[in-house]
Amino acid sequence: MFNEANFAKLSEFIYRKSGIFLEESKHYDKINKFILSRLKDLELDGFRKYFFKLRFEDNDAKEFQELMNAVTVNETYFFREHDQFEVLVNHVLPQLNQIRPKNEPLRILSSPCSTGEEPYSMVLYLLEEAGLIENRDVEIIGIDIDSNVIQKAQDGKFSERSVHAIPPVQVQKYFKKVGMSYQLIDDLVGAVEFKVINIFDRAALRDLGKFDVIFSRNMLIYFDDASKKEVAMNFYDMLKPQGYIFLGHAEYMSRIVSVFKAKKFDNSLIYQK
Ligand SMILES: C[S@@+](CC[C@H](N)C(=O)[O-])C[C@H]1O[C@@H](n2cnc3c(N)ncnc32)[C@H](O)[C@@H]1O
């Protein structure tokens, strides 16, 4: 039904479309299982038919979406690498607030946002610590290639593990406990706009408009050098002049492209256009 040669074809397709690089030794079993289940659901009698459908008969990109939802790694939690949220509200936004026209909102993109913990962490930090920019509207948009995680982000319902790093007083203030889950209060669920977007889809990125700040944490690590470069340049185009980009702690822009200036605030290294 499915073999190593099929895996090589499919993983090359996935890499070309999404930048995600799957190693056979780590991902074969998972992909094998996924293909067997899709063959059953779609009533197809072999990988060749599936791969044909994926490439040539997937006009609404539904099968591509199924595939993406199966291969992404969505690990995230509230206040992950929390120093960066401190830098955002205490240094970056106040600085941009001074130089941007008074009537414009400051726009932040969380890309990728996974199940929403990163952009909602920004909302909590803004509510708790944003005295310096209190007269300024802030617009936060979260995007991810995986439609399942975007649905979860829109629902605003989180696990115990997901909220473990939030101070208990804030958990009490901003969440309702529903069974074993933590439901974000209604007012905050609408505070972030979420969209399913592939970071290589330049037309969809252009439609989002320009941003003052982009968080792109813990996605580039899954890409090879060529894809990292392409994404970094997409972000460069999406940033307004003097806008900032935040990467994950294990990611360094200076190893990818040289168009950004590295800046240190407290202990966080971030990058300015
Ligand atoms: C580990 S999560 C990071 C979430 C969050 N930024 C954080 O640091 O906690 C990585 C996310 O990247 C998303 N992703 C992978 N390739 C993508 C692509 N080509 N376009 C958009 N999102 C992508 C995955 O769906 C996954 O949700």
PDB file of N, CA and C and ligand atoms in Angstrom, residues 14-15 17-20 64 68-69 71-78 80-81 84-85 110-119 143-147 149-150 195-201 205 215-223 231 235 247-249 251, ligand 1:
ATOM      1  N   ILE A  14       5.337  17.739   0.250  1.00  0.00           N
ATOM      2  CA  ILE A  14       5.051  18.509   1.478  1.00  0.00           C
ATOM      3  C   ILE A  14       6.094  19.614   1.649  1.00  0.00           C
ATOM      4  N   TYR A  15       7.356  19.260   1.441  1.00  0.00           N
ATOM      5  CA  TYR A  15       8.433  20.244   1.595  1.00  0.00           C
ATOM      6  C   TYR A  15       8.246  21.412   0.625  1.00  0.00           C
ATOM      7  N   LYS A  17       5.559  22.532  -0.772  1.00  0.00           N
ATOM      8  CA  LYS A  17       4.363  23.342  -0.528  1.00  0.00           C
ATOM      9  C   LYS A  17       4.401  24.091   0.806  1.00  0.00           C
ATOM     10  N   SER A  18       5.071  23.509   1.814  1.00  0.00           N
ATOM     11  CA  SER A  18       4.949  24.087   3.159  1.00  0.00           C
ATOM     12  C   SER A  18       6.268  24.366   3.849  1.00  0.00           C
ATOM     13  N   GLY A  19       7.376  23.951   3.240  1.00  0.00           N
ATOM     14  CA  GLY A  19       8.682  24.149   3.891  1.00  0.00           C
ATOM     15  C   GLY A  19       8.966  23.100   4.951  1.00  0.00           C
ATOM     16  N   ILE A  20       7.973  22.274   5.295  1.00  0.00           N
ATOM     17  CA  ILE A  20       8.156  21.278   6.360  1.00  0.00           C
ATOM     18  C   ILE A  20       8.938  20.081   5.816  1.00  0.00           C
ATOM     19  N   PHE A  64      -5.107  18.738   0.741  1.00  0.00           N
ATOM     20  CA  PHE A  64      -3.843  19.341   1.188  1.00  0.00           C
ATOM     21  C   PHE A  64      -3.980  19.768   2.656  1.00  0.00           C
ATOM     22  N   MET A  68      -1.730  18.675   5.821  1.00  0.00           N
ATOM     23  CA  MET A  68      -1.030  19.638   6.678  1.00  0.00           C
ATOM     24  C   MET A  68      -1.402  19.446   8.142  1.00  0.00           C
ATOM     25  N   ASN A  69      -2.700  19.241   8.384  1.00  0.00           N
ATOM     26  CA  ASN A  69      -3.144  19.073   9.770  1.00  0.00           C
ATOM     27  C   ASN A  69      -2.480  17.854  10.410  1.00  0.00           C
ATOM     28  N   VAL A  71       0.662  16.680   9.594  1.00  0.00           N
ATOM     29  CA  VAL A  71       2.140  16.697   9.700  1.00  0.00           C
ATOM     30  C   VAL A  71       2.707  17.804  10.595  1.00  0.00           C
ATOM     31  N   THR A  72       1.886  18.759  11.003  1.00  0.00           N
ATOM     32  CA  THR A  72       2.442  19.871  11.785  1.00  0.00           C
ATOM     33  C   THR A  72       2.697  19.473  13.236  1.00  0.00           C
ATOM     34  N   VAL A  73       3.652  20.176  13.855  1.00  0.00           N
ATOM     35  CA  VAL A  73       3.934  20.008  15.293  1.00  0.00           C
ATOM     36  C   VAL A  73       3.443  21.279  15.960  1.00  0.00           C
ATOM     37  N   ASN A  74       2.439  21.155  16.838  1.00  0.00           N
ATOM     38  CA  ASN A  74       1.728  22.347  17.313  1.00  0.00           C
ATOM     39  C   ASN A  74       2.039  22.746  18.752  1.00  0.00           C
ATOM     40  N   GLU A  75       3.080  22.177  19.335  1.00  0.00           N
ATOM     41  CA  GLU A  75       3.438  22.438  20.738  1.00  0.00           C
ATOM     42  C   GLU A  75       3.479  23.950  21.050  1.00  0.00           C
ATOM     43  N   THR A  76       2.754  24.378  22.073  1.00  0.00           N
ATOM     44  CA  THR A  76       2.772  25.778  22.514  1.00  0.00           C
ATOM     45  C   THR A  76       2.135  25.869  23.887  1.00  0.00           C
ATOM     46  N   TYR A  77       2.326  26.980  24.589  1.00  0.00           N
ATOM     47  CA  TYR A  77       1.610  27.230  25.850  1.00  0.00           C
ATOM     48  C   TYR A  77       1.684  28.724  26.157  1.00  0.00           C
ATOM     49  N   PHE A  78       0.783  29.177  27.027  1.00  0.00           N
ATOM     50  CA  PHE A  78       0.753  30.587  27.406  1.00  0.00           C
ATOM     51  C   PHE A  78       2.073  30.994  28.074  1.00  0.00           C
ATOM     52  N   ARG A  80       5.013  31.293  27.033  1.00  0.00           N
ATOM     53  CA  ARG A  80       6.240  30.602  26.636  1.00  0.00           C
ATOM     54  C   ARG A  80       7.297  31.669  26.313  1.00  0.00           C
ATOM     55  N   GLU A  81       8.511  31.500  26.785  1.00  0.00           N
ATOM     56  CA  GLU A  81       9.581  32.496  26.584  1.00  0.00           C
ATOM     57  C   GLU A  81       9.040  33.882  26.949  1.00  0.00           C
ATOM     58  N   GLN A  84      10.056  37.768  26.286  1.00  0.00           N
ATOM     59  CA  GLN A  84       9.774  38.481  25.029  1.00  0.00           C
ATOM     60  C   GLN A  84       8.469  39.281  25.110  1.00  0.00           C
ATOM     61  N   PHE A  85       7.500  38.792  25.887  1.00  0.00           N
ATOM     62  CA  PHE A  85       6.258  39.562  26.037  1.00  0.00           C
ATOM     63  C   PHE A  85       6.522  40.825  26.857  1.00  0.00           C
ATOM     64  N   SER A 110       1.091  37.122  14.854  1.00  0.00           N
ATOM     65  CA  SER A 110       1.660  35.926  15.465  1.00  0.00           C
ATOM     66  C   SER A 110       1.635  34.851  14.386  1.00  0.00           C
ATOM     67  N   SER A 111       2.837  34.494  13.905  1.00  0.00           N
ATOM     68  CA  SER A 111       2.931  33.605  12.745  1.00  0.00           C
ATOM     69  C   SER A 111       4.091  32.635  12.898  1.00  0.00           C
ATOM     70  N   PRO A 112       3.862  31.451  13.345  1.00  0.00           N
ATOM     71  CA  PRO A 112       2.595  30.756  13.463  1.00  0.00           C
ATOM     72  C   PRO A 112       2.037  30.891  14.890  1.00  0.00           C
ATOM     73  N   CYS A 113       0.702  30.828  14.994  1.00  0.00           N
ATOM     74  CA  CYS A 113       0.082  31.011  16.316  1.00  0.00           C
ATOM     75  C   CYS A 113      -0.334  29.688  16.937  1.00  0.00           C
ATOM     76  N   SER A 114      -0.310  28.580  16.168  1.00  0.00           N
ATOM     77  CA  SER A 114      -0.792  27.285  16.656  1.00  0.00           C
ATOM     78  C   SER A 114      -2.173  27.460  17.304  1.00  0.00           C
ATOM     79  N   THR A 115      -2.402  26.916  18.512  1.00  0.00           N
ATOM     80  CA  THR A 115      -3.739  26.952  19.111  1.00  0.00           C
ATOM     81  C   THR A 115      -4.068  28.285  19.805  1.00  0.00           C
ATOM     82  N   GLY A 116      -3.241  29.309  19.601  1.00  0.00           N
ATOM     83  CA  GLY A 116      -3.608  30.665  20.028  1.00  0.00           C
ATOM     84  C   GLY A 116      -2.951  31.183  21.299  1.00  0.00           C
ATOM     85  N   GLU A 117      -2.216  30.325  22.015  1.00  0.00           N
ATOM     86  CA  GLU A 117      -1.651  30.756  23.296  1.00  0.00           C
ATOM     87  C   GLU A 117      -0.718  31.958  23.146  1.00  0.00           C
ATOM     88  N   GLU A 118       0.050  32.009  22.047  1.00  0.00           N
ATOM     89  CA  GLU A 118       1.005  33.125  21.873  1.00  0.00           C
ATOM     90  C   GLU A 118       0.288  34.471  21.687  1.00  0.00           C
ATOM     91  N   PRO A 119      -0.636  34.608  20.722  1.00  0.00           N
ATOM     92  CA  PRO A 119      -1.301  35.909  20.599  1.00  0.00           C
ATOM     93  C   PRO A 119      -2.166  36.257  21.810  1.00  0.00           C
ATOM     94  N   ILE A 143      -1.907  33.577  12.565  1.00  0.00           N
ATOM     95  CA  ILE A 143      -2.074  32.710  11.395  1.00  0.00           C
ATOM     96  C   ILE A 143      -1.324  31.394  11.590  1.00  0.00           C
ATOM     97  N   ASP A 144      -1.836  30.355  10.941  1.00  0.00           N
ATOM     98  CA  ASP A 144      -1.179  29.047  10.990  1.00  0.00           C
ATOM     99  C   ASP A 144      -1.661  28.247   9.780  1.00  0.00           C
ATOM    100  N   ILE A 145      -0.853  27.311   9.330  1.00  0.00           N
ATOM    101  CA  ILE A 145      -1.226  26.492   8.164  1.00  0.00           C
ATOM    102  C   ILE A 145      -2.235  25.404   8.537  1.00  0.00           C
ATOM    103  N   ASP A 146      -2.339  25.097   9.826  1.00  0.00           N
ATOM    104  CA  ASP A 146      -3.145  23.963  10.308  1.00  0.00           C
ATOM    105  C   ASP A 146      -4.544  24.463  10.700  1.00  0.00           C
ATOM    106  N   SER A 147      -5.585  24.007   9.978  1.00  0.00           N
ATOM    107  CA  SER A 147      -6.935  24.521  10.253  1.00  0.00           C
ATOM    108  C   SER A 147      -7.498  24.010  11.580  1.00  0.00           C
ATOM    109  N   VAL A 149      -5.803  23.702  14.434  1.00  0.00           N
ATOM    110  CA  VAL A 149      -5.334  24.551  15.543  1.00  0.00           C
ATOM    111  C   VAL A 149      -6.007  25.921  15.499  1.00  0.00           C
ATOM    112  N   ILE A 150      -6.290  26.407  14.294  1.00  0.00           N
ATOM    113  CA  ILE A 150      -6.963  27.717  14.193  1.00  0.00           C
ATOM    114  C   ILE A 150      -8.383  27.612  14.765  1.00  0.00           C
ATOM    115  N   LYS A 195      -6.552  33.277  11.224  1.00  0.00           N
ATOM    116  CA  LYS A 195      -6.745  32.856   9.832  1.00  0.00           C
ATOM    117  C   LYS A 195      -5.847  31.665   9.510  1.00  0.00           C
ATOM    118  N   VAL A 196      -6.332  30.787   8.634  1.00  0.00           N
ATOM    119  CA  VAL A 196      -5.503  29.683   8.131  1.00  0.00           C
ATOM    120  C   VAL A 196      -4.709  30.221   6.941  1.00  0.00           C
ATOM    121  N   ILE A 197      -3.396  30.323   7.104  1.00  0.00           N
ATOM    122  CA  ILE A 197      -2.549  30.815   6.006  1.00  0.00           C
ATOM    123  C   ILE A 197      -1.213  30.068   6.009  1.00  0.00           C
ATOM    124  N   ASN A 198      -0.782  29.677   4.831  1.00  0.00           N
ATOM    125  CA  ASN A 198       0.545  29.088   4.644  1.00  0.00           C
ATOM    126  C   ASN A 198       1.552  30.230   4.496  1.00  0.00           C
ATOM    127  N   ILE A 199       2.611  30.190   5.275  1.00  0.00           N
ATOM    128  CA  ILE A 199       3.579  31.282   5.280  1.00  0.00           C
ATOM    129  C   ILE A 199       4.317  31.440   3.947  1.00  0.00           C
ATOM    130  N   PHE A 200       4.140  30.486   3.031  1.00  0.00           N
ATOM    131  CA  PHE A 200       4.730  30.624   1.695  1.00  0.00           C
ATOM    132  C   PHE A 200       3.744  31.203   0.682  1.00  0.00           C
ATOM    133  N   ASP A 201       2.512  31.478   1.125  1.00  0.00           N
ATOM    134  CA  ASP A 201       1.478  31.992   0.226  1.00  0.00           C
ATOM    135  C   ASP A 201       1.551  33.523   0.202  1.00  0.00           C
ATOM    136  N   LEU A 205      -0.507  36.568   2.295  1.00  0.00           N
ATOM    137  CA  LEU A 205       0.232  37.425   3.237  1.00  0.00           C
ATOM    138  C   LEU A 205       0.029  38.897   2.882  1.00  0.00           C
ATOM    139  N   PHE A 215       5.779  38.142  15.507  1.00  0.00           N
ATOM    140  CA  PHE A 215       6.339  37.046  16.301  1.00  0.00           C
ATOM    141  C   PHE A 215       6.367  35.823  15.400  1.00  0.00           C
ATOM    142  N   SER A 216       7.546  35.238  15.199  1.00  0.00           N
ATOM    143  CA  SER A 216       7.593  33.972  14.477  1.00  0.00           C
ATOM    144  C   SER A 216       8.489  33.025  15.256  1.00  0.00           C
ATOM    145  N   ARG A 217       7.901  32.374  16.225  1.00  0.00           N
ATOM    146  CA  ARG A 217       8.696  31.571  17.154  1.00  0.00           C
ATOM    147  C   ARG A 217       8.425  30.085  16.938  1.00  0.00           C
ATOM    148  N   ASN A 218       9.517  29.332  16.835  1.00  0.00           N
ATOM    149  CA  ASN A 218       9.449  27.874  16.804  1.00  0.00           C
ATOM    150  C   ASN A 218       8.730  27.298  15.575  1.00  0.00           C
ATOM    151  N   MET A 219       8.939  27.925  14.450  1.00  0.00           N
ATOM    152  CA  MET A 219       8.502  27.353  13.169  1.00  0.00           C
ATOM    153  C   MET A 219       9.707  27.202  12.242  1.00  0.00           C
ATOM    154  N   LEU A 220      10.570  28.214  12.199  1.00  0.00           N
ATOM    155  CA  LEU A 220      11.711  28.170  11.271  1.00  0.00           C
ATOM    156  C   LEU A 220      12.604  26.968  11.555  1.00  0.00           C
ATOM    157  N   ILE A 221      12.624  26.502  12.811  1.00  0.00           N
ATOM    158  CA  ILE A 221      13.448  25.322  13.141  1.00  0.00           C
ATOM    159  C   ILE A 221      13.054  24.080  12.322  1.00  0.00           C
ATOM    160  N   TYR A 222      11.813  24.065  11.812  1.00  0.00           N
ATOM    161  CA  TYR A 222      11.375  22.900  11.020  1.00  0.00           C
ATOM    162  C   TYR A 222      11.734  23.044   9.539  1.00  0.00           C
ATOM    163  N   PHE A 223      12.297  24.198   9.140  1.00  0.00           N
ATOM    164  CA  PHE A 223      12.564  24.462   7.723  1.00  0.00           C
ATOM    165  C   PHE A 223      14.051  24.321   7.410  1.00  0.00           C
ATOM    166  N   VAL A 231      11.076  32.717   3.930  1.00  0.00           N
ATOM    167  CA  VAL A 231      10.121  33.192   4.943  1.00  0.00           C
ATOM    168  C   VAL A 231      10.629  34.492   5.573  1.00  0.00           C
ATOM    169  N   PHE A 235       8.685  38.069   5.687  1.00  0.00           N
ATOM    170  CA  PHE A 235       8.444  38.884   6.888  1.00  0.00           C
ATOM    171  C   PHE A 235       8.991  40.305   6.702  1.00  0.00           C
ATOM    172  N   LEU A 247      11.982  36.051  17.224  1.00  0.00           N
ATOM    173  CA  LEU A 247      12.102  34.627  16.887  1.00  0.00           C
ATOM    174  C   LEU A 247      12.147  33.800  18.173  1.00  0.00           C
ATOM    175  N   GLY A 248      12.055  32.467  18.038  1.00  0.00           N
ATOM    176  CA  GLY A 248      12.196  31.596  19.208  1.00  0.00           C
ATOM    177  C   GLY A 248      13.634  31.628  19.719  1.00  0.00           C
ATOM    178  N   HIS A 249      13.846  31.155  20.957  1.00  0.00           N
ATOM    179  CA  HIS A 249      15.176  31.238  21.567  1.00  0.00           C
ATOM    180  C   HIS A 249      16.248  30.457  20.800  1.00  0.00           C
ATOM    181  N   GLU A 251      16.423  30.245  17.546  1.00  0.00           N
ATOM    182  CA  GLU A 251      16.451  30.704  16.151  1.00  0.00           C
ATOM    183  C   GLU A 251      17.181  32.052  16.058  1.00  0.00           C
TER     184      GLU A 251
HETATM  185  C1  LIG B   1       5.639  24.600  17.505  1.00  0.00           C
HETATM  186  S1  LIG B   1       4.322  25.568  16.865  1.00  0.00           S
HETATM  187  C2  LIG B   1       4.813  27.186  17.436  1.00  0.00           C
HETATM  188  C3  LIG B   1       3.671  27.975  18.062  1.00  0.00           C
HETATM  189  C4  LIG B   1       4.070  29.278  18.772  1.00  0.00           C
HETATM  190  N1  LIG B   1       4.629  30.242  17.861  1.00  0.00           N
HETATM  191  C5  LIG B   1       5.035  29.000  19.900  1.00  0.00           C
HETATM  192  O1  LIG B   1       6.228  29.287  19.790  1.00  0.00           O
HETATM  193  O2  LIG B   1       4.592  28.507  20.940  1.00  0.00           O
HETATM  194  C6  LIG B   1       4.722  25.555  15.125  1.00  0.00           C
HETATM  195  C7  LIG B   1       3.526  25.859  14.220  1.00  0.00           C
HETATM  196  O3  LIG B   1       4.024  26.167  12.900  1.00  0.00           O
HETATM  197  C8  LIG B   1       2.968  25.888  11.998  1.00  0.00           C
HETATM  198  N2  LIG B   1       3.487  25.848  10.629  1.00  0.00           N
HETATM  199  C9  LIG B   1       4.368  24.935  10.093  1.00  0.00           C
HETATM  200  N3  LIG B   1       4.593  25.203   8.792  1.00  0.00           N
HETATM  201  C10 LIG B   1       3.846  26.306   8.486  1.00  0.00           C
HETATM  202  C11 LIG B   1       3.645  27.063   7.294  1.00  0.00           C
HETATM  203  N4  LIG B   1       4.249  26.725   6.135  1.00  0.00           N
HETATM  204  N5  LIG B   1       2.826  28.149   7.346  1.00  0.00           N
HETATM  205  C12 LIG B   1       2.206  28.498   8.503  1.00  0.00           C
HETATM  206  N6  LIG B   1       2.341  27.789   9.669  1.00  0.00           N
HETATM  207  C13 LIG B   1       3.149  26.722   9.662  1.00  0.00           C
HETATM  208  C14 LIG B   1       2.443  24.541  12.523  1.00  0.00           C
HETATM  209  O4  LIG B   1       1.141  24.251  12.066  1.00  0.00           O
HETATM  210  C15 LIG B   1       2.527  24.721  14.045  1.00  0.00           C
HETATM  211  O5  LIG B   1       1.271  25.058  14.606  1.00  0.00           O
END
